[in-house]
PDB file of C-alpha atoms and ligand atoms in Angstrom:
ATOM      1  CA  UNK A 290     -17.413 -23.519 -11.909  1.00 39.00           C
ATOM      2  CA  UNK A 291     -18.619 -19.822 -11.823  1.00 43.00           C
ATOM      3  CA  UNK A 292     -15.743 -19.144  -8.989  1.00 49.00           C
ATOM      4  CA  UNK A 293     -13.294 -19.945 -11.844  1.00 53.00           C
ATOM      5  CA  UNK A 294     -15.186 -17.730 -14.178  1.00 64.00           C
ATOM      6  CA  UNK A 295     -15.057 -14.536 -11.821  1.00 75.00           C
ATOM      7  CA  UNK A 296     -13.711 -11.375 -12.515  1.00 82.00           C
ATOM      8  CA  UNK A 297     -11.408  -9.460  -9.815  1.00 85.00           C
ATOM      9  CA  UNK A 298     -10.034  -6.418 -12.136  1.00 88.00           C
ATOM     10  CA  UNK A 299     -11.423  -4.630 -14.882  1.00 91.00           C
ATOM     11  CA  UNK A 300      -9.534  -5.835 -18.033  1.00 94.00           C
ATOM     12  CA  UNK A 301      -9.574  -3.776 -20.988  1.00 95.00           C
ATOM     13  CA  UNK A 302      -8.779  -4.822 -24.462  1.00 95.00           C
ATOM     14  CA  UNK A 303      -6.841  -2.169 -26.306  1.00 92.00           C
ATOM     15  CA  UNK A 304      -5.805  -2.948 -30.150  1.00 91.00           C
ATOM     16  CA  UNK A 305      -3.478  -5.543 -29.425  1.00 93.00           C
ATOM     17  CA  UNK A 306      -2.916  -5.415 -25.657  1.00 96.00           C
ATOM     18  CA  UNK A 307      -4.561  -6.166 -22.243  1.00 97.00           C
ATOM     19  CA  UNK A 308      -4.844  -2.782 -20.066  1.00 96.00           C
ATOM     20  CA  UNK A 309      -5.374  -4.058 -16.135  1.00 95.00           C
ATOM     21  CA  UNK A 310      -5.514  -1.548 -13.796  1.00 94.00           C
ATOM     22  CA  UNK A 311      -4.791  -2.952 -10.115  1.00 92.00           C
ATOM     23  CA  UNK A 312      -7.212  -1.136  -7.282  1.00 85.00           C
ATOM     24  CA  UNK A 313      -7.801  -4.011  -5.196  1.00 81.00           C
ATOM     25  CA  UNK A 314      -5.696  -5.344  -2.223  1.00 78.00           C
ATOM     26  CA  UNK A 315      -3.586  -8.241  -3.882  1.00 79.00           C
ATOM     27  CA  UNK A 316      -4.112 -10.870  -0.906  1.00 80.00           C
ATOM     28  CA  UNK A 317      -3.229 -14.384  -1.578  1.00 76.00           C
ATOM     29  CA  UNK A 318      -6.914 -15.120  -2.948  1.00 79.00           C
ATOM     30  CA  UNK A 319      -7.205 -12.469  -5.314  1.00 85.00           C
ATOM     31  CA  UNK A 320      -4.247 -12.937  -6.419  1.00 84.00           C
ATOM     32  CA  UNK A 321      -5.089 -16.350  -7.499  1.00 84.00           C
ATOM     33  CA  UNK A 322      -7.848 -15.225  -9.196  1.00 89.00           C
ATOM     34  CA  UNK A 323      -6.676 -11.960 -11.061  1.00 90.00           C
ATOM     35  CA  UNK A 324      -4.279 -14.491 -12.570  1.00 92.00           C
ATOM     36  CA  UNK A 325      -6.642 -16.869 -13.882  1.00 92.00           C
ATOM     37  CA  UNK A 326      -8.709 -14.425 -14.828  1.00 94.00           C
ATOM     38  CA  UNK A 327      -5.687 -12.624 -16.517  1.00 94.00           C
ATOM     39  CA  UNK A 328      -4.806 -16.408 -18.792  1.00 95.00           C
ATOM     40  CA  UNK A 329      -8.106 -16.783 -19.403  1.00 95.00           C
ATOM     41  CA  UNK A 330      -8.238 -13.340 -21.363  1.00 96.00           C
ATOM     42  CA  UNK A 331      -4.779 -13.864 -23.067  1.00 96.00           C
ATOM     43  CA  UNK A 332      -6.110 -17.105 -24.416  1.00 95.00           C
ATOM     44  CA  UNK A 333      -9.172 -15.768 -25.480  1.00 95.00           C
ATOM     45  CA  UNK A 334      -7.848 -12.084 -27.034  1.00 96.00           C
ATOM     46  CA  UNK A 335      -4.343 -13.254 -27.755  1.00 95.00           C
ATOM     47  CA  UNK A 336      -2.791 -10.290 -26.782  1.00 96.00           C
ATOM     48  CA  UNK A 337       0.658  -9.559 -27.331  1.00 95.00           C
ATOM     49  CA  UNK A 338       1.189  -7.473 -24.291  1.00 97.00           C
ATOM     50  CA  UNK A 339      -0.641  -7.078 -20.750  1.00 97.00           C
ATOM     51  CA  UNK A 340       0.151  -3.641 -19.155  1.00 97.00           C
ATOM     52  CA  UNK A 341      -0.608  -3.669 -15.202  1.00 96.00           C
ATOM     53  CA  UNK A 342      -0.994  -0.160 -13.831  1.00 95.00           C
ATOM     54  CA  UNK A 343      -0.050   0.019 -10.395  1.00 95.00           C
ATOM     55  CA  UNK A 344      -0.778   3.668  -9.897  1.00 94.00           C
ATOM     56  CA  UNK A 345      -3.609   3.043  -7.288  1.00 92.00           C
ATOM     57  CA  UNK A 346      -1.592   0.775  -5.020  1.00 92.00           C
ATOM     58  CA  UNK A 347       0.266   2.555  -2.159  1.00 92.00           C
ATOM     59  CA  UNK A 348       1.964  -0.219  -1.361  1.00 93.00           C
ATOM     60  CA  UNK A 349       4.237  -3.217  -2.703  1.00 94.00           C
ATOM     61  CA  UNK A 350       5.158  -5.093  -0.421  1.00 94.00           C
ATOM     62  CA  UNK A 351       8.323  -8.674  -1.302  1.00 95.00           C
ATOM     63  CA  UNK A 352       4.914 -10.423  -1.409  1.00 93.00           C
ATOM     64  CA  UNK A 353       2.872  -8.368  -4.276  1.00 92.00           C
ATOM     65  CA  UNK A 354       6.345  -7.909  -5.744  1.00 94.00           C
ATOM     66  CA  UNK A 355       6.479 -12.222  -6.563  1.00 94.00           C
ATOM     67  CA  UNK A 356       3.199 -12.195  -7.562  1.00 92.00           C
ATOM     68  CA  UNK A 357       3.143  -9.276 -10.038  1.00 94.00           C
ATOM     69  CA  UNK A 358       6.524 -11.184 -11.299  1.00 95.00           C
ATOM     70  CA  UNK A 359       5.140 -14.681 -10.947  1.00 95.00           C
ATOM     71  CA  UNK A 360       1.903 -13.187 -13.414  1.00 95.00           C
ATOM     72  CA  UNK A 361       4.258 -12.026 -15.700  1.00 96.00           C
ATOM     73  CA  UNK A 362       5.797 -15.772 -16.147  1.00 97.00           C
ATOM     74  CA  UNK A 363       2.794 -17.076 -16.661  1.00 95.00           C
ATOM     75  CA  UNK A 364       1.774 -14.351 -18.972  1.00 96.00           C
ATOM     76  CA  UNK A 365       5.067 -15.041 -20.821  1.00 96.00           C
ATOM     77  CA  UNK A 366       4.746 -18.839 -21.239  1.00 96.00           C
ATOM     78  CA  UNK A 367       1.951 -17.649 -23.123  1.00 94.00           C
ATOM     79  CA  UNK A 368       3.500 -15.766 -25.890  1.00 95.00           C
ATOM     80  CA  UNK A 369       2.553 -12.653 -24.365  1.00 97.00           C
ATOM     81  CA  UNK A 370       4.241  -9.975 -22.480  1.00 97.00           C
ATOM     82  CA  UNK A 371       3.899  -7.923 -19.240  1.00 97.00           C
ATOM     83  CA  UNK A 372       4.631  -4.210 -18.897  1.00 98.00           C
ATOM     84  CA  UNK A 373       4.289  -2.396 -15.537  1.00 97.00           C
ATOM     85  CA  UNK A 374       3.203   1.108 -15.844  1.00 97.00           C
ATOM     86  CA  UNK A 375       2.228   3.894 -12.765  1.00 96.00           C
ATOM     87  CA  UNK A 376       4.401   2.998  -9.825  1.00 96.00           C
ATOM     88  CA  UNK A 377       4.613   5.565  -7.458  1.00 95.00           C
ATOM     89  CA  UNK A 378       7.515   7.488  -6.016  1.00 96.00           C
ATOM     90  CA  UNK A 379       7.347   6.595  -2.571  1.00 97.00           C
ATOM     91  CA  UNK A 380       6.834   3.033  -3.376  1.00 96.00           C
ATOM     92  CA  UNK A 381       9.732   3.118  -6.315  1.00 97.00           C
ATOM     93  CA  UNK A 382      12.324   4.556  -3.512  1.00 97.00           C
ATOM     94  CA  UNK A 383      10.974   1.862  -1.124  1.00 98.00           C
ATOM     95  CA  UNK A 384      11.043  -0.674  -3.855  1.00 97.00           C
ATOM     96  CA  UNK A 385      14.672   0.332  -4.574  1.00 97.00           C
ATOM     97  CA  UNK A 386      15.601   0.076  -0.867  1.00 97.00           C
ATOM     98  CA  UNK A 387      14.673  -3.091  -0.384  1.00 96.00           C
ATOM     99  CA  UNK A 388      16.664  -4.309  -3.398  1.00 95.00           C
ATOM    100  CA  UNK A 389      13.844  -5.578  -5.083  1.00 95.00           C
ATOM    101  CA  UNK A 390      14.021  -6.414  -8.773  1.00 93.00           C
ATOM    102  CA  UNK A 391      11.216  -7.224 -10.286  1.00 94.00           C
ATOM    103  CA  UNK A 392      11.832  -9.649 -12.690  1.00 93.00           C
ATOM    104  CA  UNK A 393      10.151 -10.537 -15.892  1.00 95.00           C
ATOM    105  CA  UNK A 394       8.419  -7.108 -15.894  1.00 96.00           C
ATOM    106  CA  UNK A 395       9.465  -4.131 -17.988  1.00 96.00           C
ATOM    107  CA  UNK A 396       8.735  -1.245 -16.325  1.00 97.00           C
ATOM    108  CA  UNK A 397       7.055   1.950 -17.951  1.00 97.00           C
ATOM    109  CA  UNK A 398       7.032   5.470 -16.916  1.00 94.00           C
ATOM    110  CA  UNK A 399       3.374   5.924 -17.328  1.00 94.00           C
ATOM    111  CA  UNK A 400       0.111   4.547 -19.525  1.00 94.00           C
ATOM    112  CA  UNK A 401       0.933   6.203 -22.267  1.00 95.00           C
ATOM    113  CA  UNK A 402       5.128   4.805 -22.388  1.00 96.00           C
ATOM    114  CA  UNK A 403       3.387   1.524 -21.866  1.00 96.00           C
ATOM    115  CA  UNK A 404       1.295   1.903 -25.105  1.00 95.00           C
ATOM    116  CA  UNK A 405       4.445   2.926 -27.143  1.00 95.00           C
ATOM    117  CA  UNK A 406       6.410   0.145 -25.589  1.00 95.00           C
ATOM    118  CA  UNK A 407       3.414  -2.773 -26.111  1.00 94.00           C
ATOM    119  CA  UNK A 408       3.413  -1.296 -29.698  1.00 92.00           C
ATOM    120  CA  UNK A 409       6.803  -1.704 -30.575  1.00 91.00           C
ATOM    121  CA  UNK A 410       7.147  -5.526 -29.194  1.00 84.00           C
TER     122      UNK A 410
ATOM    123  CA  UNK B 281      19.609 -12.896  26.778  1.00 47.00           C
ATOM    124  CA  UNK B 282      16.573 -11.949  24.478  1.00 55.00           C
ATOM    125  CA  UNK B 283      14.228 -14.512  25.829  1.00 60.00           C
ATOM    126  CA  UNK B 284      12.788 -12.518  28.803  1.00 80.00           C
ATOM    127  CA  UNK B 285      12.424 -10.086  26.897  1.00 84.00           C
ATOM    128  CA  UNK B 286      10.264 -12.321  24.324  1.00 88.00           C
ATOM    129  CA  UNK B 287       7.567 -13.349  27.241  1.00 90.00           C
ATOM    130  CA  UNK B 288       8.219  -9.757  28.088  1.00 92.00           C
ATOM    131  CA  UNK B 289       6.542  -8.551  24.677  1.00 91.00           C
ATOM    132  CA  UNK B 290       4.315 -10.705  24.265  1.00 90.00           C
ATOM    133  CA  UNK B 291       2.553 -10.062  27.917  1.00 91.00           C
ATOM    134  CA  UNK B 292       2.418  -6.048  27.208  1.00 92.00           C
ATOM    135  CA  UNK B 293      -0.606  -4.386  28.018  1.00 93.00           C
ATOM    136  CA  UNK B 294      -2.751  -3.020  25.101  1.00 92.00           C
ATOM    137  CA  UNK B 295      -2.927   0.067  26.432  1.00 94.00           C
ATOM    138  CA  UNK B 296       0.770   1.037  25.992  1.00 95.00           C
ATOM    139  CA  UNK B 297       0.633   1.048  22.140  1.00 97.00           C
ATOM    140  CA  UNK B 298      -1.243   3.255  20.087  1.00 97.00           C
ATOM    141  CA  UNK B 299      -2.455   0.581  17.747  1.00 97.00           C
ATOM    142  CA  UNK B 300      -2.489  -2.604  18.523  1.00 98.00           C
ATOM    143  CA  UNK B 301      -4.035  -5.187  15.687  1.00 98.00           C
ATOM    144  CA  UNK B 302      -4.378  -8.661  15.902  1.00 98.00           C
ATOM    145  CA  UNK B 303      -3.488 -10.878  12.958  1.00 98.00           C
ATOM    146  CA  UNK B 304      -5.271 -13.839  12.348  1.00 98.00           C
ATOM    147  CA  UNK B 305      -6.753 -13.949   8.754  1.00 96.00           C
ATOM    148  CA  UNK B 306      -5.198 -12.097   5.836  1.00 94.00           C
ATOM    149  CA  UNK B 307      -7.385  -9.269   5.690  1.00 93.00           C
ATOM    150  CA  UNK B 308      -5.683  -8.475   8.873  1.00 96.00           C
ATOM    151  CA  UNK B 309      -2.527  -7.843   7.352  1.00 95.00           C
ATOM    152  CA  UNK B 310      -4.165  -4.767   5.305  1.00 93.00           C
ATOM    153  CA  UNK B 311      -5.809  -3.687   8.239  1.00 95.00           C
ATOM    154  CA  UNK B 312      -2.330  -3.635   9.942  1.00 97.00           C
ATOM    155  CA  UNK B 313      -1.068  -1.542   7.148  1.00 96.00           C
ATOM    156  CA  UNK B 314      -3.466   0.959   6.611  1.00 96.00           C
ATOM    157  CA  UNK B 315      -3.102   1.552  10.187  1.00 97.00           C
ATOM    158  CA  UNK B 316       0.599   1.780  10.683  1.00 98.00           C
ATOM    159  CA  UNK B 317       0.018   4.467   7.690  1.00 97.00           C
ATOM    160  CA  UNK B 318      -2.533   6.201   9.327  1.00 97.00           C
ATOM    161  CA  UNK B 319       0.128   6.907  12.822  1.00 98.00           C
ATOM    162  CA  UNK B 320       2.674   7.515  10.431  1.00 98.00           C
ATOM    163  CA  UNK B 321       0.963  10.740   8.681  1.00 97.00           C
ATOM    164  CA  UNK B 322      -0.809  11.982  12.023  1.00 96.00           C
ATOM    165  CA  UNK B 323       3.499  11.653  13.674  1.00 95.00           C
ATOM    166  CA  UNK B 324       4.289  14.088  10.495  1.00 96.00           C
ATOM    167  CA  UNK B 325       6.333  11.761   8.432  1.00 97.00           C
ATOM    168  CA  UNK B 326       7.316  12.212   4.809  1.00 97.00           C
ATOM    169  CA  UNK B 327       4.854  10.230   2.613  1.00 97.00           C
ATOM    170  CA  UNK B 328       8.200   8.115   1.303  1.00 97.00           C
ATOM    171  CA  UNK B 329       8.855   7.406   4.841  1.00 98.00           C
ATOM    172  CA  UNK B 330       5.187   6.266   5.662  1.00 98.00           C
ATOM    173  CA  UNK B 331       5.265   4.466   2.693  1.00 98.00           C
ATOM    174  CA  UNK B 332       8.567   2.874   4.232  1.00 98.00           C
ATOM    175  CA  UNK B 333       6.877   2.299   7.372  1.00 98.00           C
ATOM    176  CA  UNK B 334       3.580   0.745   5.919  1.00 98.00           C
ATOM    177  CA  UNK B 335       5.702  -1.781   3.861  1.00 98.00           C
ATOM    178  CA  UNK B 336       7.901  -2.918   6.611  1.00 98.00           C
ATOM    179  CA  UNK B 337       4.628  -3.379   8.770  1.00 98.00           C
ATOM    180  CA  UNK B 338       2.863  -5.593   5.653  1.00 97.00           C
ATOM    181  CA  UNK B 339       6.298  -7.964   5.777  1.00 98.00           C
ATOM    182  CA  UNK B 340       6.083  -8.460   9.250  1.00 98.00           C
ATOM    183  CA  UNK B 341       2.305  -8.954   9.057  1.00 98.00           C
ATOM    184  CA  UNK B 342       2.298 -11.302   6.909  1.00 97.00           C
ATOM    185  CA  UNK B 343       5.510 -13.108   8.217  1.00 98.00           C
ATOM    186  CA  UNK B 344       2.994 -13.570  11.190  1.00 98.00           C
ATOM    187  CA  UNK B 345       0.292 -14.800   9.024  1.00 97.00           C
ATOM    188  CA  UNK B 346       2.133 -17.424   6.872  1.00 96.00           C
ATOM    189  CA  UNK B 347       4.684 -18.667   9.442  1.00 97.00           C
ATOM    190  CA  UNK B 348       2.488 -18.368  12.911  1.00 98.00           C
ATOM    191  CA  UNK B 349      -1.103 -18.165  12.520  1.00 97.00           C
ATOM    192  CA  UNK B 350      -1.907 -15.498  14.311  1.00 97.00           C
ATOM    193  CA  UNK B 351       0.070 -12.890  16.674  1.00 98.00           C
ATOM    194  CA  UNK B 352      -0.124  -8.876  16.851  1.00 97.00           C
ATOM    195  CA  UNK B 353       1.319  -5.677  15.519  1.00 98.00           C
ATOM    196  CA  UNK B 354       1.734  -3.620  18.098  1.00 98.00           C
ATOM    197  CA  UNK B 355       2.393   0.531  16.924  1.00 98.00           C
ATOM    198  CA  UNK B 356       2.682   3.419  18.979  1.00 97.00           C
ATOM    199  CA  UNK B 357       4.401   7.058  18.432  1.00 96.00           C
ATOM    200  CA  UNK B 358       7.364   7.640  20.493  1.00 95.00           C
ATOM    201  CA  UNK B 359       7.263  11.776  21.037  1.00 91.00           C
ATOM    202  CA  UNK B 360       9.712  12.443  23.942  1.00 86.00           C
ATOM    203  CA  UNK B 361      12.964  10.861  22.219  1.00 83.00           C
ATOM    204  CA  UNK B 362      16.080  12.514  22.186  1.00 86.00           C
ATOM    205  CA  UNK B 363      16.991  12.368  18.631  1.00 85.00           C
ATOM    206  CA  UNK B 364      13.426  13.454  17.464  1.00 88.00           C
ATOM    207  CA  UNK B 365       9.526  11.738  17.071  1.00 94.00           C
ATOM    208  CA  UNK B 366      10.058   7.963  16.446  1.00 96.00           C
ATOM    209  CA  UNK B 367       7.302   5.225  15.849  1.00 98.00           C
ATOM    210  CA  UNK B 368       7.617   1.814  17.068  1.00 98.00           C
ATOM    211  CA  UNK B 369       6.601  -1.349  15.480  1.00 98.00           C
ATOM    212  CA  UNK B 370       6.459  -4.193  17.218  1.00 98.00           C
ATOM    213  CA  UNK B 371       5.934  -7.573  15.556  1.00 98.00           C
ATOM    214  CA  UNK B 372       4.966 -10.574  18.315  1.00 98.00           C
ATOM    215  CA  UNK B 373       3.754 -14.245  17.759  1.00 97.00           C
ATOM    216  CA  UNK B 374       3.600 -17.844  19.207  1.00 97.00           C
ATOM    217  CA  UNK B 375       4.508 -19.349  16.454  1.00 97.00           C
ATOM    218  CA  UNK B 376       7.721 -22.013  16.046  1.00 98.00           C
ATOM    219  CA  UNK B 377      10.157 -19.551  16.182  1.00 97.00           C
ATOM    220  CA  UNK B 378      13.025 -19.051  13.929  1.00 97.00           C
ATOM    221  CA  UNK B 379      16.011 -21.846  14.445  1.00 97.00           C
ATOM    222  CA  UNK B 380      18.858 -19.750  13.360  1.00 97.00           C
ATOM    223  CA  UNK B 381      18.074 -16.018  13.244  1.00 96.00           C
ATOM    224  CA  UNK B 382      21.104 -14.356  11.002  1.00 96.00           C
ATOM    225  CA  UNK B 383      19.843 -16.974   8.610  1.00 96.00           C
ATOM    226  CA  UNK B 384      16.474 -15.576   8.134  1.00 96.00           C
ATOM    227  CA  UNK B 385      17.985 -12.383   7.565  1.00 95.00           C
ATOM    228  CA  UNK B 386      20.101 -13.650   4.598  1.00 95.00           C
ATOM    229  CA  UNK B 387      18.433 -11.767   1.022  1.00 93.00           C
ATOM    230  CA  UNK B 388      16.908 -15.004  -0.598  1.00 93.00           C
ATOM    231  CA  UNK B 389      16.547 -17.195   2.586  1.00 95.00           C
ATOM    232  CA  UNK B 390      13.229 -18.330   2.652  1.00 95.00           C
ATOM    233  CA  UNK B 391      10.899 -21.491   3.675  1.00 95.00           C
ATOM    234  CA  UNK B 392       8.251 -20.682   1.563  1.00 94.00           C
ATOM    235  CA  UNK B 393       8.067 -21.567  -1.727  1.00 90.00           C
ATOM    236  CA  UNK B 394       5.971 -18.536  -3.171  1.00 89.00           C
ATOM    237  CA  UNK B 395       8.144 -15.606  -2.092  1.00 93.00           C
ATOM    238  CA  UNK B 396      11.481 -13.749  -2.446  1.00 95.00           C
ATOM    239  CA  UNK B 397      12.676 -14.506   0.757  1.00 95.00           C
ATOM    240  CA  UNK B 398      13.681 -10.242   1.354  1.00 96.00           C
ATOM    241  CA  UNK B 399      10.949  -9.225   3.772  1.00 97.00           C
ATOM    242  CA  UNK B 400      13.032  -9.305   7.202  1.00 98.00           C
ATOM    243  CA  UNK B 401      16.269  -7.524   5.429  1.00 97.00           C
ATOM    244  CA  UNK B 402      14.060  -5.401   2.930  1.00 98.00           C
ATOM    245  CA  UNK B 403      12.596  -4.395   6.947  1.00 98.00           C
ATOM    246  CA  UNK B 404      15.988  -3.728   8.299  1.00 98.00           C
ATOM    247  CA  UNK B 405      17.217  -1.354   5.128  1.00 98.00           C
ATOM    248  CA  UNK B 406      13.875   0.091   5.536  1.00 98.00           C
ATOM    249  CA  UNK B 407      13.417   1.185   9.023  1.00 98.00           C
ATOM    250  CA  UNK B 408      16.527   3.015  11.557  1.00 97.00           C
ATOM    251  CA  UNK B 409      16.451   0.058  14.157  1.00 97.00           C
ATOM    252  CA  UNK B 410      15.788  -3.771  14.036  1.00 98.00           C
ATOM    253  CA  UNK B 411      15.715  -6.270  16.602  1.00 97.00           C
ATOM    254  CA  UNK B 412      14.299  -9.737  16.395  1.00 97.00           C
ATOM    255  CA  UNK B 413      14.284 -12.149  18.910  1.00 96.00           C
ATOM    256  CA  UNK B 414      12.959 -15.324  18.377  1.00 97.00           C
ATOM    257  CA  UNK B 415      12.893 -19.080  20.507  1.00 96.00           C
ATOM    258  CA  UNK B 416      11.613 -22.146  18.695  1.00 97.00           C
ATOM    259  CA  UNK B 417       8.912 -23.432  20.364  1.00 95.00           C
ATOM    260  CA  UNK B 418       8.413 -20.077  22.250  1.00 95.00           C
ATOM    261  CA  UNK B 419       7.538 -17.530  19.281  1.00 97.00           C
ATOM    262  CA  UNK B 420       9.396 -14.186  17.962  1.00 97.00           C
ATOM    263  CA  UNK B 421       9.019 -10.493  18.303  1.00 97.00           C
ATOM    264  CA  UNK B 422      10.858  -8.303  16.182  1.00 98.00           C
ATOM    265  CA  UNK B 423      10.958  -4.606  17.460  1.00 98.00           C
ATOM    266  CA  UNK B 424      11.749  -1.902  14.940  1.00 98.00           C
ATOM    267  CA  UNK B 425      11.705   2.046  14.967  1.00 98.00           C
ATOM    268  CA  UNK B 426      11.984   4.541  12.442  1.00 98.00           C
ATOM    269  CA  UNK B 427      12.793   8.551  13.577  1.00 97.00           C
ATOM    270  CA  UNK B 428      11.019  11.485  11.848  1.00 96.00           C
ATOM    271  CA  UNK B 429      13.060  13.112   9.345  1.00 88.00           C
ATOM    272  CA  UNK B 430      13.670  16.866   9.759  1.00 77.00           C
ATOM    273  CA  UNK B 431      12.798  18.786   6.526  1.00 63.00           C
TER     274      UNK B 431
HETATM  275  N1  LIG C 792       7.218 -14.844  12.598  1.00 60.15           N
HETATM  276  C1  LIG C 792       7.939 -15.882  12.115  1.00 60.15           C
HETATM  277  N2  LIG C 792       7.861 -17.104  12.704  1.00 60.15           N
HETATM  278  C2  LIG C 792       8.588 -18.144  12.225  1.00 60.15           C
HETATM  279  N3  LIG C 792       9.421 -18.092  11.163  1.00 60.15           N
HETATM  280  C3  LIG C 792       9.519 -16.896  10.542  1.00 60.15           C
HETATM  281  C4  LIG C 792       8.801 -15.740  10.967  1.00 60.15           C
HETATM  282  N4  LIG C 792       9.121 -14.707  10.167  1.00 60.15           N
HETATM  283  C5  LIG C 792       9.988 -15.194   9.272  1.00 60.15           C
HETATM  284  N5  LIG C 792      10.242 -16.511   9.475  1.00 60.15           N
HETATM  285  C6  LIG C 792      11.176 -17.364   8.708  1.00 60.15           C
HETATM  286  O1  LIG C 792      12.155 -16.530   8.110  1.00 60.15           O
HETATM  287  C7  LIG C 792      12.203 -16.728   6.706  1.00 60.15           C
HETATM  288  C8  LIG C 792      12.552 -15.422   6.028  1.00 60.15           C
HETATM  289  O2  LIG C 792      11.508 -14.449   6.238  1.00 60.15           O
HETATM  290  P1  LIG C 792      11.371 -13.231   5.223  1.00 60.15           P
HETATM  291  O3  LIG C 792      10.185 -12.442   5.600  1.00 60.15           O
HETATM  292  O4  LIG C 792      12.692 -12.541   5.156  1.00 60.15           O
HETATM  293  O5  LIG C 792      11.163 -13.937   3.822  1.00 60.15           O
HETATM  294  P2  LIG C 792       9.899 -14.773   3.323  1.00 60.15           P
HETATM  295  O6  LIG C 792       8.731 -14.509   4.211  1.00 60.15           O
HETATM  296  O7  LIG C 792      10.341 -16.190   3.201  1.00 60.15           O
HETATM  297  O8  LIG C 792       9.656 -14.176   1.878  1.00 60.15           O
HETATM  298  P3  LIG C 792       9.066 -12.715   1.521  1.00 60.15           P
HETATM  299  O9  LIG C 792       8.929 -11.978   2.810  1.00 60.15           O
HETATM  300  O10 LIG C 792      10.086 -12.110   0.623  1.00 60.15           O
HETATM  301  O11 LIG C 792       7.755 -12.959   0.851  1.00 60.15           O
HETATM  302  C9  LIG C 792      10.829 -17.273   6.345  1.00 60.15           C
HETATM  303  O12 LIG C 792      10.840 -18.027   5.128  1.00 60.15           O
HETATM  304  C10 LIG C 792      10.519 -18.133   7.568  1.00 60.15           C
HETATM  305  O13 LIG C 792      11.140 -19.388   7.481  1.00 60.15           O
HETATM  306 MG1  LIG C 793       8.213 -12.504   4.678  1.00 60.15          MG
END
């Protein structure tokens, strides 16, 4: 019971939104539990919007691209929104190379687009 | 053709790569990455090319995780080439193999039902060279290269 329970990320509550910032390596495990983690909080704040900052990560690989997407879904079936925020040059370009599209996500330019984008929804 | 050069690869000596890390759990597949970024600065490329080159390594990594068990990525800096510094990745398992190979390297193709199904062709746009060679029952080694950018 207390595995379900555990916290992977920090998740702050700002006004009406969920602010997550990602410094951990998103494996399969983690993943699994930054999501549960992440419904548990949607149910419990309602938030409208959940913005993921991905300025720590250095790398997004097809994998961590599905599951940021896949989160998103979830987070959507929920009545709640997901806005990306802090992606980094070198992994935009290589993001863009590969021709991945990140679906479900609306992507920011930084924290504080995010805020005026979570506002407006 | 190819599948000499599959036993080939997967019999090479340690000792003629500058990394070599074995993949077995999935905390290997960071490992593998942080690694292939770590040659990647020290050979002088441009931090959007080692990003490049520490993606395509995570893909194939974890390609060898999900679809083999366990295998190697095998890196080492190429100096003396003609057309400039390269590094090598090498990518080597015993797993099944791949049945068709210009199948798996359709965008969207994919077995598993948790993924995109873009890592090998997101690993082709991303590095200069790709070659993949794979037997089913044998294994597969994709070998892949990316040059050094001059400024
Ligand atoms: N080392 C391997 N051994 C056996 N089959 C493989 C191997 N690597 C890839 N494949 C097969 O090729 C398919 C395509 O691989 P690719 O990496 O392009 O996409 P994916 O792994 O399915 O999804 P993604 O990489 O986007 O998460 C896989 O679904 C799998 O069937
Ligand atoms: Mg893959």
């Amino acid at each position: 019971m207390s595995s379900n329970l555990e916290r992977v990320v920090p998740i702050l509550q700002i006004a009406d939104f969920l602010l997550v910032p990602i410094q951990i390596d998103l494996d399969d495990r983690t993943v699994g539990r930054l999501q549960q983690q992440l419904m548990r909080e949607i149910e419990r704040t309602r938030a409208k919007a959940v913005i993921l900052d991905v300025r720590m990560v250095e790398v997004i690989d097809s994998y961590i691209s599905y599951t940021l997407s896949e989160t998103a879904a979830m987070a959507r079936l929920m009545g709640c929104r997901t806005i990306l925020c802090g992606i980094q040059p070198p992994v935009a370009l290589t993001l863009a190379q590969m021709g991945v599209v990140l679906e479900e996500l609306t992507v920011a330019r930084d924290l504080e687009h995010a805020l005026v984008l979570a506002s407006s929804l | 053709m190819g599948l000499d050069k599959i036993d080939t690869i997967l019999e090479s000596p340690a000792h003629e790569f500058d990394v070599v890390v074995r993949i077995a759990r999935e905390e290997d597949i960071a490992v593998a990455r942080q690694m292939a970024k770590q040659l990647a600065q020290e050979t002088g490329f441009s931090l959007a090319d080692v990003t490049k080159i520490a993606t395509a390594v995570s893909e194939l990594a974890r390609n060898i995780y999900r679809y083999a068990n366990q295998g190697r990525i095998m890196i080492r800096k190429k100096l003396e080439e003609k057309d400039g510094p390269c590094i090598e990745v090498i990518a080597a398992d015993r797993g099944p193999g791949i049945p068709d190979v210009d199948l798996v390297l359709t965008r969207g193709y994919t077995t598993y039902e948790r993924s995109l199904g873009i890592g090998l062709s997101g690993v082709k746009r991303l590095m200069d060279s790709f070659a993949i060679y794979s037997e089913v029952g044998k294994g597969t080694v994709v070998i892949t290269e990316k040059r050094r950018r001059k400024f």
